[in-house]
Tab-separated table of C-alpha atoms and ligand atoms in Angstrom:
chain	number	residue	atom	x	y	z
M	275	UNK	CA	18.827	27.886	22.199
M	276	UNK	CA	18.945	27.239	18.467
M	277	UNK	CA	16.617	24.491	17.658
M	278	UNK	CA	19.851	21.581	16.191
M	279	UNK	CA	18.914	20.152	12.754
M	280	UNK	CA	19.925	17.210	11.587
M	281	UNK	CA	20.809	15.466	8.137
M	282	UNK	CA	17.491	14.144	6.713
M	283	UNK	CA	18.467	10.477	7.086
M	284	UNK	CA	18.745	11.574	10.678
M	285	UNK	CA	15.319	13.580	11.352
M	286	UNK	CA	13.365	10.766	9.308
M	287	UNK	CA	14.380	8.090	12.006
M	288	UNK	CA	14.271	10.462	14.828
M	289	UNK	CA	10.857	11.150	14.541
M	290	UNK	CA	9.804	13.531	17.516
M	291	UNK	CA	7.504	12.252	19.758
M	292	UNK	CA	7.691	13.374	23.254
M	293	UNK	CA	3.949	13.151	25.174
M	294	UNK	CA	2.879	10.192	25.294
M	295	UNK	CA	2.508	9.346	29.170
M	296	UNK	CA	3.808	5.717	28.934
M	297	UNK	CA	7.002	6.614	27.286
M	298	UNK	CA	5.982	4.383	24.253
M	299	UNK	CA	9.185	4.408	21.508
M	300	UNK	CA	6.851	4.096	18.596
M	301	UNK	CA	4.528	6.845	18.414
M	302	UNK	CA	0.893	4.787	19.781
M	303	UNK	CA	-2.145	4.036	17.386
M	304	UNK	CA	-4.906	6.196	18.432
M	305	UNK	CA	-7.426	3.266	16.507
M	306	UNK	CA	-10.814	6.264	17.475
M	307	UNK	CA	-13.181	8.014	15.993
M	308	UNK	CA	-14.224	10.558	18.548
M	309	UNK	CA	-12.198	12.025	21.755
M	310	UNK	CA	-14.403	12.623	24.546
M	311	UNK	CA	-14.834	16.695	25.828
M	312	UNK	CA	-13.269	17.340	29.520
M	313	UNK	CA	-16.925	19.322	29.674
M	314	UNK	CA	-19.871	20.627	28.139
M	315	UNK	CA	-18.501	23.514	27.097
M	316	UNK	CA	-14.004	22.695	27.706
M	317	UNK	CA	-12.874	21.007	23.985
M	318	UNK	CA	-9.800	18.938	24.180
M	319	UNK	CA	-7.354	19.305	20.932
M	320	UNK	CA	-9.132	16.776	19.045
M	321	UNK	CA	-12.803	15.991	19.010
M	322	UNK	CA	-13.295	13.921	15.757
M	323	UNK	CA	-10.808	11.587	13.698
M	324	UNK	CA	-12.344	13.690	10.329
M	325	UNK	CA	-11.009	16.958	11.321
M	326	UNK	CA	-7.844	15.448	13.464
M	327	UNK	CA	-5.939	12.370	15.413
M	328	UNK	CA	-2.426	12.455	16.979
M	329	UNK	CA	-1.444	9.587	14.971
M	330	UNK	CA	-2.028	11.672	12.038
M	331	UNK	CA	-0.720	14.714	13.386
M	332	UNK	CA	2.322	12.682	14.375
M	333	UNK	CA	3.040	11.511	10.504
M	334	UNK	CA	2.077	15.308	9.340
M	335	UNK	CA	4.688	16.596	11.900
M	336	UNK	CA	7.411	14.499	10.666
M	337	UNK	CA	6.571	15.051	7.223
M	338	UNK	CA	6.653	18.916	7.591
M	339	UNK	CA	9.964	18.632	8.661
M	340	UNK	CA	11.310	16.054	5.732
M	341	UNK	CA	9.450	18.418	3.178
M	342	UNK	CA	11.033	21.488	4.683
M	343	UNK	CA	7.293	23.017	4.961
M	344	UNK	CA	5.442	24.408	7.396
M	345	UNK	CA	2.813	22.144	7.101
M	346	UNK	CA	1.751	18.901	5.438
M	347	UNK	CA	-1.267	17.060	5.232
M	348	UNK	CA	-1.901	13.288	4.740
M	349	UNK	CA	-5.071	12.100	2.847
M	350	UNK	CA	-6.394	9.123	1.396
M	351	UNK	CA	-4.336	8.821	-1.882
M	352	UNK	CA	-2.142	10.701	-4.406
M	353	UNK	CA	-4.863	11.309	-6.079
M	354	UNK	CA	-6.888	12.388	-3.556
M	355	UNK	CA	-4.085	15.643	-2.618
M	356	UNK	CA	-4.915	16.337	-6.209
M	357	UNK	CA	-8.737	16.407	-5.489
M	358	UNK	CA	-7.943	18.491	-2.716
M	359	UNK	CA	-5.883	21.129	-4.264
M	360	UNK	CA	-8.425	21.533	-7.549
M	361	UNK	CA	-10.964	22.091	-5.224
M	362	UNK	CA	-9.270	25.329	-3.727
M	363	UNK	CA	-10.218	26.146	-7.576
M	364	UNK	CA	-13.433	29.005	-8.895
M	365	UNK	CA	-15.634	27.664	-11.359
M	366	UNK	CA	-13.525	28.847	-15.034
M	367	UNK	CA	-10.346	29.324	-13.648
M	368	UNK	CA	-7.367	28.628	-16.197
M	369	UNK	CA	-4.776	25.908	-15.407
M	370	UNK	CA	-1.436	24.854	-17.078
M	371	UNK	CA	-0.523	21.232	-16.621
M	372	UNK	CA	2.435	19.421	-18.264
M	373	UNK	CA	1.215	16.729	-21.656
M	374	UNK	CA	3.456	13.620	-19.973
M	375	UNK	CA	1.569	13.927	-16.404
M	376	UNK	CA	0.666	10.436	-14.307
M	377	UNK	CA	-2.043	9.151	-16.262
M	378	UNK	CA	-4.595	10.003	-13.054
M	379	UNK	CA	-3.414	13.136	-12.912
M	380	UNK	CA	-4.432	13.487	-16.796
M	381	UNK	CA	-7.847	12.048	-16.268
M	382	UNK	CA	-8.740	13.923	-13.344
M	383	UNK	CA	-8.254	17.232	-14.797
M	384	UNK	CA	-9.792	16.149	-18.074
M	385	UNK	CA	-12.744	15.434	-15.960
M	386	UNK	CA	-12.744	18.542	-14.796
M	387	UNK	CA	-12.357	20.393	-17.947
M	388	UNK	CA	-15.069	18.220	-19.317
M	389	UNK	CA	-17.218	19.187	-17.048
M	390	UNK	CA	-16.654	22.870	-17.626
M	391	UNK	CA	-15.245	23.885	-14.249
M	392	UNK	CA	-11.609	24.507	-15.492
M	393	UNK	CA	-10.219	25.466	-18.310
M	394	UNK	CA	-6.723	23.612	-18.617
M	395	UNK	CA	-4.172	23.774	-21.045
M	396	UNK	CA	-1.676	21.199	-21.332
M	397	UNK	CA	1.997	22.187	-22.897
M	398	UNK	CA	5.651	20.083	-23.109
M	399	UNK	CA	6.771	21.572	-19.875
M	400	UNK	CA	10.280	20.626	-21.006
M	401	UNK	CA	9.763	24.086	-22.996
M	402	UNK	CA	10.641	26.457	-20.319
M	403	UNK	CA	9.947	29.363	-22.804
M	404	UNK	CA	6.763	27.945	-24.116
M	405	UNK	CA	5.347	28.043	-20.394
M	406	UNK	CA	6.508	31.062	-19.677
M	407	UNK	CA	5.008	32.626	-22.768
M	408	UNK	CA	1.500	31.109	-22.011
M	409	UNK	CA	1.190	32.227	-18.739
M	410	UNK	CA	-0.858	35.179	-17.854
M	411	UNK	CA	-2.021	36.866	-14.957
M	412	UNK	CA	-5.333	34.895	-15.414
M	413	UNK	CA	-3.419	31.638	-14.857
M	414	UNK	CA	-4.736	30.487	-11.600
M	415	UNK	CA	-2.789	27.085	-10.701
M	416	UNK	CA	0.262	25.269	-12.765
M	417	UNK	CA	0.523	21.341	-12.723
M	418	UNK	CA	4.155	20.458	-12.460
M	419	UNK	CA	5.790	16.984	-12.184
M	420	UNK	CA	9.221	15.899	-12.899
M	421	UNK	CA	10.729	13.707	-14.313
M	422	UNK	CA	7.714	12.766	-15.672
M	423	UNK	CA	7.227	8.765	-16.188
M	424	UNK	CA	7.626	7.024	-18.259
M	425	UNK	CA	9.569	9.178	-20.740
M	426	UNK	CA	11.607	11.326	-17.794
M	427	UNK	CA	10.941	14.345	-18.849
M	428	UNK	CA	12.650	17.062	-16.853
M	429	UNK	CA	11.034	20.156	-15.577
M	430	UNK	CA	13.045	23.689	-15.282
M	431	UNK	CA	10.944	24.294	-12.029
M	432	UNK	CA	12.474	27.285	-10.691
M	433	UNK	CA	12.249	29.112	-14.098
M	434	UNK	CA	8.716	28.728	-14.474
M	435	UNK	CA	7.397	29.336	-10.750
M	436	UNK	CA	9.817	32.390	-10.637
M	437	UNK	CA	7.920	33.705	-13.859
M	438	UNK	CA	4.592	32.750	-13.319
M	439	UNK	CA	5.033	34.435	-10.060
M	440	UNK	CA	6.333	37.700	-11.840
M	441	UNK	CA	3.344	37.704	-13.851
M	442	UNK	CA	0.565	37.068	-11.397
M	443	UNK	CA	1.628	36.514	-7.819
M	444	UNK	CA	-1.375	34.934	-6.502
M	445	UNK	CA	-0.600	31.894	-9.255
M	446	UNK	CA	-0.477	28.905	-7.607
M	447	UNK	CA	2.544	26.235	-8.742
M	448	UNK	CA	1.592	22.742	-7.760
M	449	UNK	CA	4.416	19.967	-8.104
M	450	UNK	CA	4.242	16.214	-7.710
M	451	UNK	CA	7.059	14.995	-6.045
M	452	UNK	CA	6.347	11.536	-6.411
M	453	UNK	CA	8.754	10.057	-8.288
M	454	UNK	CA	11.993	12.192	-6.582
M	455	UNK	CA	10.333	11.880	-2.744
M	456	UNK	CA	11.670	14.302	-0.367
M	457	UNK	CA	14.838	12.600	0.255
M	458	UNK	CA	16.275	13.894	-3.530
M	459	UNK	CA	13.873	16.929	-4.111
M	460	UNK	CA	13.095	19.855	-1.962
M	461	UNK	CA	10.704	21.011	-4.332
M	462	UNK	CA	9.858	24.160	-2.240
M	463	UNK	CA	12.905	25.449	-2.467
M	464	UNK	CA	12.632	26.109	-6.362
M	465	UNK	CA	9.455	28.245	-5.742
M	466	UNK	CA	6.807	25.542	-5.292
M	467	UNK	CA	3.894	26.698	-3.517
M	468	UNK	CA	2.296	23.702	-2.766
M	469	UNK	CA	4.177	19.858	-3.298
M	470	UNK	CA	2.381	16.753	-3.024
M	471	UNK	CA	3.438	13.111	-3.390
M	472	UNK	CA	1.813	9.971	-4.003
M	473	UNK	CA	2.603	8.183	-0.695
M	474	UNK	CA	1.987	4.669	-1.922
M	475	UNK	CA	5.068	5.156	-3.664
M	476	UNK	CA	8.277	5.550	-2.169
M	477	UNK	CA	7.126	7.310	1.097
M	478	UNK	CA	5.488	3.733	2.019
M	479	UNK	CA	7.682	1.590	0.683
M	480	UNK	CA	6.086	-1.426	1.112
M	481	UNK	CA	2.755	-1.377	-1.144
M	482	UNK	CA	0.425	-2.209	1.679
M	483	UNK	CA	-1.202	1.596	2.379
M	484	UNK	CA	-2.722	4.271	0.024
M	485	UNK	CA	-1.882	7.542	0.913
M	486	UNK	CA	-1.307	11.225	-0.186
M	487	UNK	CA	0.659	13.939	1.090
M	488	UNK	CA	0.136	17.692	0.285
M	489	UNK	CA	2.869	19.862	1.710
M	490	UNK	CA	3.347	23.874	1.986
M	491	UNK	CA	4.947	26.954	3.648
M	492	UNK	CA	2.329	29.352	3.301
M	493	UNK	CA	-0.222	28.802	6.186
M	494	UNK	CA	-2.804	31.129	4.105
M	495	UNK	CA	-2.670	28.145	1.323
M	496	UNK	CA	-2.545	25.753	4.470
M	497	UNK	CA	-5.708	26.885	6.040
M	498	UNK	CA	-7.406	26.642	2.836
M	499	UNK	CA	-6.034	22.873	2.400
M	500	UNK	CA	-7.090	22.007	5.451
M	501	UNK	CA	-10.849	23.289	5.109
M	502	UNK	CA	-11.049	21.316	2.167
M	503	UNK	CA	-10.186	17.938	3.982
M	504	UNK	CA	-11.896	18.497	6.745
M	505	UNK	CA	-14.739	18.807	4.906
M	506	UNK	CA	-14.512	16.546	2.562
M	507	UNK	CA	-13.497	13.968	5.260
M	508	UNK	CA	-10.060	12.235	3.155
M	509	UNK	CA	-7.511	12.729	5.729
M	510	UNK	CA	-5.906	9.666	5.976
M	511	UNK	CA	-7.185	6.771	8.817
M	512	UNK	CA	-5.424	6.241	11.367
M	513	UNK	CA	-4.316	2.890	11.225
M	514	UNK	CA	-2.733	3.861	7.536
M	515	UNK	CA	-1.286	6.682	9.379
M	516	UNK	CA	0.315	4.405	11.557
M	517	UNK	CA	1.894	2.480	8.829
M	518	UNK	CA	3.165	5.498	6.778
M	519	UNK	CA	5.120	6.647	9.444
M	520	UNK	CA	6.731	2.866	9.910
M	521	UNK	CA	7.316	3.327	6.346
M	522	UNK	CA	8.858	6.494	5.975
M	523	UNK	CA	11.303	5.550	8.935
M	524	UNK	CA	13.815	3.283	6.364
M	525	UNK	CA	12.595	5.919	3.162
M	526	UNK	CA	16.487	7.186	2.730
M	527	UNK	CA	17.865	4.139	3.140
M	528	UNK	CA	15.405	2.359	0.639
M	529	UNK	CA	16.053	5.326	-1.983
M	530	UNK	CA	19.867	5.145	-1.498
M	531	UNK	CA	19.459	1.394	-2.490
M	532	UNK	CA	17.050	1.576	-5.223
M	533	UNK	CA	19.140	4.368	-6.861
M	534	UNK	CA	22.040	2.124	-6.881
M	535	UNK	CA	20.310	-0.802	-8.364
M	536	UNK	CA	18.701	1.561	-10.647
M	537	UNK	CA	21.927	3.310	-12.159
M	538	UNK	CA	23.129	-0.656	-12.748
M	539	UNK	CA	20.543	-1.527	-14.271
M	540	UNK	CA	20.390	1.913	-16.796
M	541	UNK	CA	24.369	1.651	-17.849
M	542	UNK	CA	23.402	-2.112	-18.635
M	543	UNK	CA	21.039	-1.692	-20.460
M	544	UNK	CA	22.289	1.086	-22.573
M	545	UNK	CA	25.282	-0.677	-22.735
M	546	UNK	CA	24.111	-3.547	-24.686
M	547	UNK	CA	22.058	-0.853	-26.882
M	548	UNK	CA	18.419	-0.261	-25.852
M	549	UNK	CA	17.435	3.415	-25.854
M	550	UNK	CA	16.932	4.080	-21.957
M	551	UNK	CA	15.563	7.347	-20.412
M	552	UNK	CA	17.089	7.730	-16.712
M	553	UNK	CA	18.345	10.697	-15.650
M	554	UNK	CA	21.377	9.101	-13.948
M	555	UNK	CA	22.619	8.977	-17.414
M	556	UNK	CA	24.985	11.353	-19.294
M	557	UNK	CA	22.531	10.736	-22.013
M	558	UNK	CA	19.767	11.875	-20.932
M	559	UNK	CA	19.003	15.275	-22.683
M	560	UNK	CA	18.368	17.407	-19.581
M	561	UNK	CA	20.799	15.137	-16.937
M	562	UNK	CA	22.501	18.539	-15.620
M	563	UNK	CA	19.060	20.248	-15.149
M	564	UNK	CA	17.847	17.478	-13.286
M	565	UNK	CA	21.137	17.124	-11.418
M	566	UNK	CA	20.901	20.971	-10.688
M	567	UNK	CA	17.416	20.506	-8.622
M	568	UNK	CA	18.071	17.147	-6.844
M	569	UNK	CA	20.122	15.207	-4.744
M	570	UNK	CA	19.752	12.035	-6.896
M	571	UNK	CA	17.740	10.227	-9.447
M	572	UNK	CA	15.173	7.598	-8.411
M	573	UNK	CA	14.513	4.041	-9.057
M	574	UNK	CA	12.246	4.577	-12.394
M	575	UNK	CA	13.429	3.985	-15.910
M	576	UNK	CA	12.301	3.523	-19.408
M	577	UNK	CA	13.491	2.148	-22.192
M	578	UNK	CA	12.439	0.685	-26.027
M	579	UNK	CA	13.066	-2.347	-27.442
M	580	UNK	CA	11.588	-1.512	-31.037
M	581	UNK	CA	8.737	-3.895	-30.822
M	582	UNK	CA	5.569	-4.194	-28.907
M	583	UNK	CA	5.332	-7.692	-29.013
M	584	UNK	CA	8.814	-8.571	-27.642
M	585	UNK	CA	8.456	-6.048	-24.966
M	586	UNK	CA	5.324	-7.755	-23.813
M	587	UNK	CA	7.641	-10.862	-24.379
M	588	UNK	CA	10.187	-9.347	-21.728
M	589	UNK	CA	7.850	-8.575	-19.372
M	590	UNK	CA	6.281	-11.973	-19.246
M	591	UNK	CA	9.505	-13.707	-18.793
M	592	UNK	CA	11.223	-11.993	-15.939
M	593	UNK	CA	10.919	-14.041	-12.818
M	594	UNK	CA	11.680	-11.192	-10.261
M	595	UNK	CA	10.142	-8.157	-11.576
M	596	UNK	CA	6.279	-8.299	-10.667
M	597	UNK	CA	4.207	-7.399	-13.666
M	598	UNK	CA	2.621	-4.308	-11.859
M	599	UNK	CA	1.432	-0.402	-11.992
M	600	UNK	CA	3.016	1.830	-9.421
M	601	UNK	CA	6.745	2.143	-8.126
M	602	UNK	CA	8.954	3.045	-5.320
M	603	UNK	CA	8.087	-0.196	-3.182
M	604	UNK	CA	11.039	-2.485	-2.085
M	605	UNK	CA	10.773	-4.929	-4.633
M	606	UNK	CA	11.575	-4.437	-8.415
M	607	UNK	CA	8.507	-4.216	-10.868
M	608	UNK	CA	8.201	-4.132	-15.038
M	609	UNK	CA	5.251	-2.906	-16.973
M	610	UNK	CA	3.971	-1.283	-20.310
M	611	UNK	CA	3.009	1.785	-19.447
M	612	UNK	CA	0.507	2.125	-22.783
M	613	UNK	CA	-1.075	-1.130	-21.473
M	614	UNK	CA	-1.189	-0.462	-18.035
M	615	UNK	CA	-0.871	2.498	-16.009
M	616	UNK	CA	-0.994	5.039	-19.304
M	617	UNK	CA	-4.045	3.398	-20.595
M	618	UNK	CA	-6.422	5.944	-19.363
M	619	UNK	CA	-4.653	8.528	-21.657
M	620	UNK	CA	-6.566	7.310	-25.366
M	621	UNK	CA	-4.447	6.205	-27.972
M	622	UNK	CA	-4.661	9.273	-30.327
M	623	UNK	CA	-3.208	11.543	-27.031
M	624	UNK	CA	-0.230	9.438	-26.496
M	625	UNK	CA	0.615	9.558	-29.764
M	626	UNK	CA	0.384	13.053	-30.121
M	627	UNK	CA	2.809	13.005	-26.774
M	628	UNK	CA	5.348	10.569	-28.753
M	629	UNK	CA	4.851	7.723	-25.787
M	630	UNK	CA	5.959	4.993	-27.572
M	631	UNK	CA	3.781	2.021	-27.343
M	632	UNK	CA	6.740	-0.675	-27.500
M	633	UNK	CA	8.095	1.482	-24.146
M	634	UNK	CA	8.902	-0.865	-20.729
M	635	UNK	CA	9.096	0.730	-17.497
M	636	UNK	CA	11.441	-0.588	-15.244
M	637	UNK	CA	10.827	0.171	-10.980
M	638	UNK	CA	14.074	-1.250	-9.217
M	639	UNK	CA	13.758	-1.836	-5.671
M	640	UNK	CA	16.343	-3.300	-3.172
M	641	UNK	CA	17.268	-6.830	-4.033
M	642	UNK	CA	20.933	-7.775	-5.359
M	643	UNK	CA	21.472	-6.148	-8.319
M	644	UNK	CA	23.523	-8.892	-9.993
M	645	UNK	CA	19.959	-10.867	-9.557
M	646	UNK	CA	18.059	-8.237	-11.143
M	647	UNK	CA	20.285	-8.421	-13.998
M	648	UNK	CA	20.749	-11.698	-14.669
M	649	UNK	CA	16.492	-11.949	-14.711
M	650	UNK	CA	16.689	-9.475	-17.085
M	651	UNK	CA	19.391	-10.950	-19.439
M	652	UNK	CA	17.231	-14.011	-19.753
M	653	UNK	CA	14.599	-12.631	-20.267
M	654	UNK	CA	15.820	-10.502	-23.130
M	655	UNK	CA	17.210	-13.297	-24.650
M	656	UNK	CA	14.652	-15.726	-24.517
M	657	UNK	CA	11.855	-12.623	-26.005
M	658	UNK	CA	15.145	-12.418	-28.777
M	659	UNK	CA	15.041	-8.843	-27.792
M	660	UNK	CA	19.103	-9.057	-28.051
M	661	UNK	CA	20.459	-10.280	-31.348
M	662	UNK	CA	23.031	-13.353	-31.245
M	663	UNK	CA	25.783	-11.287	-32.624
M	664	UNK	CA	25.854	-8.720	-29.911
M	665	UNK	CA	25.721	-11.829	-27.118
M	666	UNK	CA	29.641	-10.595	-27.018
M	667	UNK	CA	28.208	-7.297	-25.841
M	668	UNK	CA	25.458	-8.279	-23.047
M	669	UNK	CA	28.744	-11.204	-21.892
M	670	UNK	CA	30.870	-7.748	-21.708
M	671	UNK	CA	28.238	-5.891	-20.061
M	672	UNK	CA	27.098	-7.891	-17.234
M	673	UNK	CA	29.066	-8.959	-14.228
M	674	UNK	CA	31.061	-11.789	-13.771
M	675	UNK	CA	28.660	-13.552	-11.457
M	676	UNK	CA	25.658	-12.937	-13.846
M	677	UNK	CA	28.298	-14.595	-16.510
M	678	UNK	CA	28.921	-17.068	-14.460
M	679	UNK	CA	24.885	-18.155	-14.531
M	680	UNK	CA	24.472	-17.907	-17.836
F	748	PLP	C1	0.867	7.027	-8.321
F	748	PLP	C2	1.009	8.431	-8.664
F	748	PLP	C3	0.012	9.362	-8.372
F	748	PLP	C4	-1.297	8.950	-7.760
F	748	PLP	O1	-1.160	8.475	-6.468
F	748	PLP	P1	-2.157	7.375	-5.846
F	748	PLP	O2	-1.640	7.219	-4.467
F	748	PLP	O3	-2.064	6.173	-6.694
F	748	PLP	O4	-3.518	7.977	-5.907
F	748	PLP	C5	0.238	10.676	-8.712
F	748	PLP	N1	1.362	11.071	-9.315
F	748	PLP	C6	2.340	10.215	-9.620
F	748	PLP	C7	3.581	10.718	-10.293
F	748	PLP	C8	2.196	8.862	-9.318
F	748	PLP	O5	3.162	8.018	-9.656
């Protein structure tokens, strides 16, 4: 019989978990280090937490199936799948990475280029034909992410895995998937050969784990991933194991929400005049790519005020949004990306990748979206970011309970 599929709000809830001898609903913690032999010389599955644990192989299951690959891997950060995947790298090999990647991303293969043990060129990946024209059949691995944060860049991923692939099969295209998650991007469908995502972020949900998911179809690039973490010894603990899959249980629920309160939030704010980049808006440049490659547009958003020292203003007097790196956890966070999370790209760099330095990221999580925007009005009033003579404006633009508090 036909194995039945389900929608993915569906198979993330039901996660499958069928031998446990107790009947337990919630897949157990296996809280162990070693698994004892039957014999000598009979090996049960597992032996050692480092190279396996059926809490782990539980959340890998389940997050095969969500990523619509074969096989996926969880390891000790975002990061750390990043670590993982460079390694699968030769001494010299040549790399193409996008020049508005997460800033760890940026340092880690700057490190490595340091070093001498890649060569890697970083382009505006927004250029479609610019990739394609620098790709050649010595280009081992391509570093894909999008949208990018914080300026939302968009990504024509299919065009530029189909030609890299055209040009040198055995080129690898990596994508980070972190700020999409699975529930809005499939990103192996567009020709990804390996996806990874930043499970801290929205997989989790919650901001208590660290985590890292690397995801593929090709069990040749599989076998290779796994060597690396078994070796290494990052797979992720059990015990944060545990917790990712509690996590990931409400993920397309949480993502539903946050998109919601995120598209508010973006027509408000462009409403009353701020530059914003969100996807979820008409006016974002590349809003039909993006809407051609996934099922939504996330809880992230950017946006100028003109000045650095009101945005720092803004961000000090919000009451609800935490003053915080990272996204994609239930509650709503604000930060300066040039001050915070982007700091570990040097100044000269993010100028020469037009990152404005007055930019404030918004992360919108779950709470009532007439609250978010009343913090917000207040606090762009009191930092003067809105003048008095378009108060008509931010009145017309927010709802009438927000009105009502003002
Ligand atoms: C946070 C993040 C990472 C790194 O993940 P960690 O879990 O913090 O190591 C990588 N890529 C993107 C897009 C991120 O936002």
């Amino acid at each position: 019989m036909a194995k039945k599929s389900y929608g993915l709000e569906t198979e993330i809830v039901h996660s499958k978990f069928t031998d446990d001898p107790h009947k337990a609903s919630v897949a157990p913690l296996y809280q162990t280090a070693t698994f004892k032999q039957k014999s000598l010389t009979e090996m049960g599955e597992y032996d050692y937490t480092r190279s396996g644990n059926p809490t782990r192989t539980h959340l890998q299951n389940n997050l095969a199936r969500i990523m619509k690959a074969n096989d996926a891997f969880a390891v000790t950060s975002g990061m750390g799948c990043l670590d993982v995947i460079t390694k699968m790298l030769s001494p010299g090999d040549e790399v193409i990475a996008g020049d508005d990647l997460y800033g760890g991303t940026h340092r880690l293969l700057t490190y490595l280029k340091d070093k001498g043990d890649l060569k890697v060129a970083h382009y505006d990946t927004t250029n479609t034909k610019l990739i394609q024209a620098k790709v050649t059949t010595n280009t081992k691995m391509i570093f894909l992410e999008s949208p990018t944060n914080p300026l939302i860049k968009v990504v024509d991923v299919k065009s530029i895995a189909d030609h890299a692939h055209q040009v040198n099969p055995d080129c690898i295209i990596v994508f980070d998937n972190t700020m999409m998650s699975p529930v809005l991007m499939t990103p192996l469908d567009l020709g990804v050969d390996i996806q990874y995502e930043s499970a801290t972020k929205y997989l989790n949900g919650h901001h208590d784990i660290m985590a890292g998911v690397i995801a593929t179809r090709s069990s040749k690039l599989a076998e290779r991933i796994y060597y690396v973490i078994n070796a290494t010894g990052c797979g992720l603990a059990p015990y944060d194991c545990w917790l990712l899959s509690r996590g990931l249980k409400t993920l397309a629920i949480r993502v539903e929400r946050q998109e919601q309160n995120c598209q508010r939030v973006a027509e408000f704010l462009q409403k009353i005049g701020f530059k914003v980049r969100y996807t979820g808006l008409e006016s974002h440049p590349q809003h039909e790519l993006h809407q051609s490659m996934c099922r939504g547009h996330g809880a992230v958003l950017s946006f100028e005020t003109g000045s650095i020292k009101v945005s720092e203003k803004i961000c000090e007097l919000t009451d609800i949004f935490g003053i915080s790196v990272s996204f994609g956890c239930v509650n709503s966070l604000i930060s300066m990306p040039c001050q915070m999370s982007h700091a570990s790209i040097d100044a000269k760099t993010r100028e020469e990748r037009a990152l404005p330095e007055d930019l404030i990221r918004l992360c919108i999580g779950i709470e009532n979206v007439e609250d978010l925007i009343d913090d917000l009005t207040k606090a762009l009033l009191k930092a003067g970011a809105v003048k008095i003579n378009s108060k008509d404006e931010l009145y017309n633009a927010v709802s009438v309970q927000v009105q009502a508090k003002l």
